[in-house]
Coordinates of C-alpha atoms in Angstrom, one line a residue:
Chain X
X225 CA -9.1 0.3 25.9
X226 CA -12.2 -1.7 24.7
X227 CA -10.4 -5.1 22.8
X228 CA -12.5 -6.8 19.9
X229 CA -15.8 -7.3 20.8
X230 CA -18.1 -9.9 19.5
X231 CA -21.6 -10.6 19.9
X232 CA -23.1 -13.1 20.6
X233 CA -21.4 -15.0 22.7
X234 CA -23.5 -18.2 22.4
X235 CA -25.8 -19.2 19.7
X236 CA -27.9 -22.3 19.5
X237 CA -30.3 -22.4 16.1
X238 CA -31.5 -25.0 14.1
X239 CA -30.7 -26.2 10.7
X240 CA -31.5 -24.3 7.8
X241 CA -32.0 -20.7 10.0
X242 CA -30.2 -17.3 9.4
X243 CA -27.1 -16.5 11.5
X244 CA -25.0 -13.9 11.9
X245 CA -22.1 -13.4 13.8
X246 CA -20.7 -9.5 14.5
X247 CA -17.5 -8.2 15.3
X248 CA -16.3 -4.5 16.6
X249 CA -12.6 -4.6 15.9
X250 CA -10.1 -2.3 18.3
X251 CA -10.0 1.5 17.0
X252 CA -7.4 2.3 14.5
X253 CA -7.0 -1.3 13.7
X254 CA -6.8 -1.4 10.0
X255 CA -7.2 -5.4 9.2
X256 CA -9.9 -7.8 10.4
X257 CA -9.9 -11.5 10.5
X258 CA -12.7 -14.1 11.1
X259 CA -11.3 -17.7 12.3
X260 CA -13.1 -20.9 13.0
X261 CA -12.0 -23.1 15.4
X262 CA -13.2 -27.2 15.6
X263 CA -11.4 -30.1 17.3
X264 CA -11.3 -32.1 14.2
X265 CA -9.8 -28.7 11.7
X266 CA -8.9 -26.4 14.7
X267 CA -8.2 -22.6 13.7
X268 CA -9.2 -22.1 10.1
X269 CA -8.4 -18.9 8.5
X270 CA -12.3 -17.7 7.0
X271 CA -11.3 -14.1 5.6
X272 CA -9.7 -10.9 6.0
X273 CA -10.1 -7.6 5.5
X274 CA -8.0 -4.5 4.8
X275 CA -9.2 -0.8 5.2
X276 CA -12.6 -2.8 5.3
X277 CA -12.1 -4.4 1.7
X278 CA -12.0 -8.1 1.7
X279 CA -8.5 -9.2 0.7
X280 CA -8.7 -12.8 0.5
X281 CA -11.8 -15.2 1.5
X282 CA -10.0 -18.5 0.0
X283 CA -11.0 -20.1 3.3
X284 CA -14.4 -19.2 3.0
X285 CA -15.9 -22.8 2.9
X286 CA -18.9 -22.6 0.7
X287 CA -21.6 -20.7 -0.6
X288 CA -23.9 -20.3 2.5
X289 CA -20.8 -18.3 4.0
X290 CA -20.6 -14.4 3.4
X291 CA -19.0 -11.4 5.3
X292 CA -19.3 -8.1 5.5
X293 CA -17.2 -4.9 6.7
X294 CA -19.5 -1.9 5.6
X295 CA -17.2 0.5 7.7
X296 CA -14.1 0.6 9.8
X297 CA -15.9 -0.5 13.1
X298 CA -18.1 -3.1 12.0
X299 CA -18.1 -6.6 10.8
X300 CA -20.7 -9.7 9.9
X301 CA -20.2 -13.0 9.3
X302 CA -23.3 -14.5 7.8
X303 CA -24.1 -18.0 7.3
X304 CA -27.7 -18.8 5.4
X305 CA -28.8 -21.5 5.6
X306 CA -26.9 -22.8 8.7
X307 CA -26.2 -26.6 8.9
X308 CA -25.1 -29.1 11.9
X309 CA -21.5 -29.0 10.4
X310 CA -21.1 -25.0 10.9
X311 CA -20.7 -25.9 14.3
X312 CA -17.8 -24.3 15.8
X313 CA -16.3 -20.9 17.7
X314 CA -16.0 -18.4 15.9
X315 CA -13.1 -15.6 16.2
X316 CA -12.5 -12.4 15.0
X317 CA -9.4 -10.5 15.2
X318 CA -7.8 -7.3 14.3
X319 CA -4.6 -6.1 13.9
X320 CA -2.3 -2.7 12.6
X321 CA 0.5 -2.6 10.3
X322 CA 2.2 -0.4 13.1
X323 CA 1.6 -2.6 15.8
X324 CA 3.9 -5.5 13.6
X325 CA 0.8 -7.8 12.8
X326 CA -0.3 -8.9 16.6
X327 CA -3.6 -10.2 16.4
X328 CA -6.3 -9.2 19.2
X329 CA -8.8 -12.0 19.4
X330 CA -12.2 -11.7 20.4
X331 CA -13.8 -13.8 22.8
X332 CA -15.7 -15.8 19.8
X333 CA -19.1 -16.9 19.5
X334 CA -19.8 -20.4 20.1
X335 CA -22.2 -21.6 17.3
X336 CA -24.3 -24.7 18.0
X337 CA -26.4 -25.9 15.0
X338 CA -29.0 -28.5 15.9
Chain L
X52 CA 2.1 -23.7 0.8
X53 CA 3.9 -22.3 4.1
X54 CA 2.6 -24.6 7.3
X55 CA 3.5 -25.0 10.5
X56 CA 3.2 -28.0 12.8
X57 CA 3.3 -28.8 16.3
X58 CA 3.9 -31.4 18.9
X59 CA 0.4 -33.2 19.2
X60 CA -0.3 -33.1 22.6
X61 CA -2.1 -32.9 25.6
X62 CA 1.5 -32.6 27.2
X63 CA 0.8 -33.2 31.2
X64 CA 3.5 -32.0 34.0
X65 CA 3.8 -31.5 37.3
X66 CA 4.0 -27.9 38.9
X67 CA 7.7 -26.7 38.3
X68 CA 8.3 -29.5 35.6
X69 CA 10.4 -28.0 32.5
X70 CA 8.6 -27.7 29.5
X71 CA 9.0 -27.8 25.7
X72 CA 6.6 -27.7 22.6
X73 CA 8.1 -28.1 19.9
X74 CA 7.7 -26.3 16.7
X75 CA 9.0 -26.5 13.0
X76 CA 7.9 -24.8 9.7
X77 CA 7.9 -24.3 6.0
X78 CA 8.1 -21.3 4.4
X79 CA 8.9 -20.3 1.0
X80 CA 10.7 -17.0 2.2
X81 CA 11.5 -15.6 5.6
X82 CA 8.8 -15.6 8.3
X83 CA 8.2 -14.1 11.4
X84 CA 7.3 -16.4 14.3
X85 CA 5.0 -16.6 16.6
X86 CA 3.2 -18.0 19.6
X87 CA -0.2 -17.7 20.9
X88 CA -2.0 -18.9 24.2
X89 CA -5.8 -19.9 24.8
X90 CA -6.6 -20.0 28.2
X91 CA -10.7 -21.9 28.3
X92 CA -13.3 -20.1 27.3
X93 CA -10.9 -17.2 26.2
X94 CA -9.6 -15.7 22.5
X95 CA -5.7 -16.4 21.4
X96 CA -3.1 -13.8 22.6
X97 CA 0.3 -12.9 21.6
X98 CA 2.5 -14.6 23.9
X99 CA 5.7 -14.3 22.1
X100 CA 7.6 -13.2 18.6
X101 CA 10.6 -13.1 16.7
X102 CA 11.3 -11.1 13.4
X103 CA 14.7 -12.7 11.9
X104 CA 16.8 -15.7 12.5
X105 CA 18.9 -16.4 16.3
X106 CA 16.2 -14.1 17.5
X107 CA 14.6 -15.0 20.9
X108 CA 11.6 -14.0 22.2
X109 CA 10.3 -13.8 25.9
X110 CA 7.4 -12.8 27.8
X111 CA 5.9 -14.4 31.3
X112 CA 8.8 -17.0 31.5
X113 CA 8.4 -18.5 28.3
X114 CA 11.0 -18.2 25.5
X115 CA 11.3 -19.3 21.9
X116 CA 14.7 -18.9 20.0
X117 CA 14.3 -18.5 15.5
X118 CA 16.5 -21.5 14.3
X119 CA 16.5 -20.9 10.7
X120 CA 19.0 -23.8 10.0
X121 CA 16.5 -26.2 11.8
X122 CA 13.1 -24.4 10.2
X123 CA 12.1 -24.7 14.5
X124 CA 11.1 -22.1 16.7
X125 CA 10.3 -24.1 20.0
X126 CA 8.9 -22.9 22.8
X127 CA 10.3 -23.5 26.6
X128 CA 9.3 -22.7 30.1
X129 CA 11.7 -23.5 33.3
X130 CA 9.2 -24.0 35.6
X131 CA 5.3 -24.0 34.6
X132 CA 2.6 -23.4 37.0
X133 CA -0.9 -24.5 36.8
X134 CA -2.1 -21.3 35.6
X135 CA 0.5 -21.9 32.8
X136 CA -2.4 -24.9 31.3
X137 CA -3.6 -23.6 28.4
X138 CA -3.5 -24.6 23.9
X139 CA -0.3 -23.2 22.4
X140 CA -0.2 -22.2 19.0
X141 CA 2.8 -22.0 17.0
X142 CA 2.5 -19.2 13.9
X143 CA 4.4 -17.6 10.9
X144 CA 3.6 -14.4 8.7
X145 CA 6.0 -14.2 5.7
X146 CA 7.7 -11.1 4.6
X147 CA 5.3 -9.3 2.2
X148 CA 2.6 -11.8 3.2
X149 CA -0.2 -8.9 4.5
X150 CA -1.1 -10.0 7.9
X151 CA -2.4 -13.4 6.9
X152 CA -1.1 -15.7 10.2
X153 CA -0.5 -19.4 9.3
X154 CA -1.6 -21.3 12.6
X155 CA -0.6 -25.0 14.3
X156 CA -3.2 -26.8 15.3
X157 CA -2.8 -26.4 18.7
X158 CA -0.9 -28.2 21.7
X159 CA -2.6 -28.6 24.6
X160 CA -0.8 -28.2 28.0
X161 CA -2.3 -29.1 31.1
X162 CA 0.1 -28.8 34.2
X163 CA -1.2 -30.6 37.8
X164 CA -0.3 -30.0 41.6

């Protein structure tokens, strides 16, 4: 079976562009996550997602954040503008209610913001 | 709030060495606990669980016991290979909490010939 899928892998930009990050959680995986992971914070919980609504986005850190899960197999994380200090991995995971709450991680996409 | 924190590390052994990360927490009900392992370049993955206290859990040699007394769910290895080096995170879902995970931050282990 496919596990979470991410794309892209790597992303360099520069300050003040568009990005967006996107996710394919497993099938039949009823939450999503989206982590960020620095040395100086390490894993920071961004949002989540239940039956595609957005549950809790407390950890979203600002305004220029915003994400997305228009259906069941399909999620962004949008950040506009982008800045130096975005600069991180980013993870997305997914998880079942049956499965007692094991998160599969993606690979992450490794944002660089110049 | 509920945290959980972790041994700073990098912890460096020797091949075979015994090893130990230690964990506690705080938790305003009854958790579940958890550890994760990044190997480079890689996502975290399930390593091991418990549900309820004087649990253990075990996978791949590893085992961590749920000390409810001691709020500590450490993680131990008798012998640890080099393909063992890796960050280790120590986590906790409450009861009722959704699926929200509360992470560490992370020990790194790094084990040489």
């Amino acid at each position: 079976d496919a596990g979470v899928i991410q794309s892209p892998r790597h992303e360099v930009t520069e300050m003040g562009q568009e990005v967006t990050l996107r996710c394919k959680p497993i099938s039949g995986h009823d939450y999503l996550f989206w982590y960020r992971q620095t040395m100086m914070r390490g894993l920071e919980l961004l949002i989540y997602f239940n039956n595609n609504v957005p549950i809790d986005d407390s950890g979203m850190p600002e305004d220029r954040f915003s994400a997305k899960m228009p259906n069941a197999s399909f999620s962004t994380l949008k950040i506009q503008p982008s800045e130096p200090r975005d600069s991180a991995v980013y993870f997305c995971a997914s998880s079942s209610e049956r499965l007692w709450r094991e998160l599969f991680f993606g690979e992450g996409s490794r944002l660089t913001v110049l | 709030g509920d945290s959980v924190t972790q041994m700073e590390g990098p912890v460096t052994l020797s091949e075979e060495a015994f090893l130990t990360i230690n964990c506690t927490y705080t938790a305003t009900g009854y958790p579940s606990l958890f550890w994760y392992v990044q190997y480079p370049g890689e996502g975290l993955q399930l390593l091991l669980k418990a549900t309820k206290a004087d649990d253990k859990g075990s996978n791949k040699g590893f085992e961590a016991t749920y000390r409810k007394e001691t709020t500590s769910f450490h993680l131990e290895k008798g012998s640890v290979q080099v393909s063992d080096s890796a960050v280790y995170f120590c986590a906790l879902i409450l009861t009722g909490g959704g699926n929200k995970l509360t992470f560490g931050t992370g020990t790194q282990l790094k084990v040489e010939l």
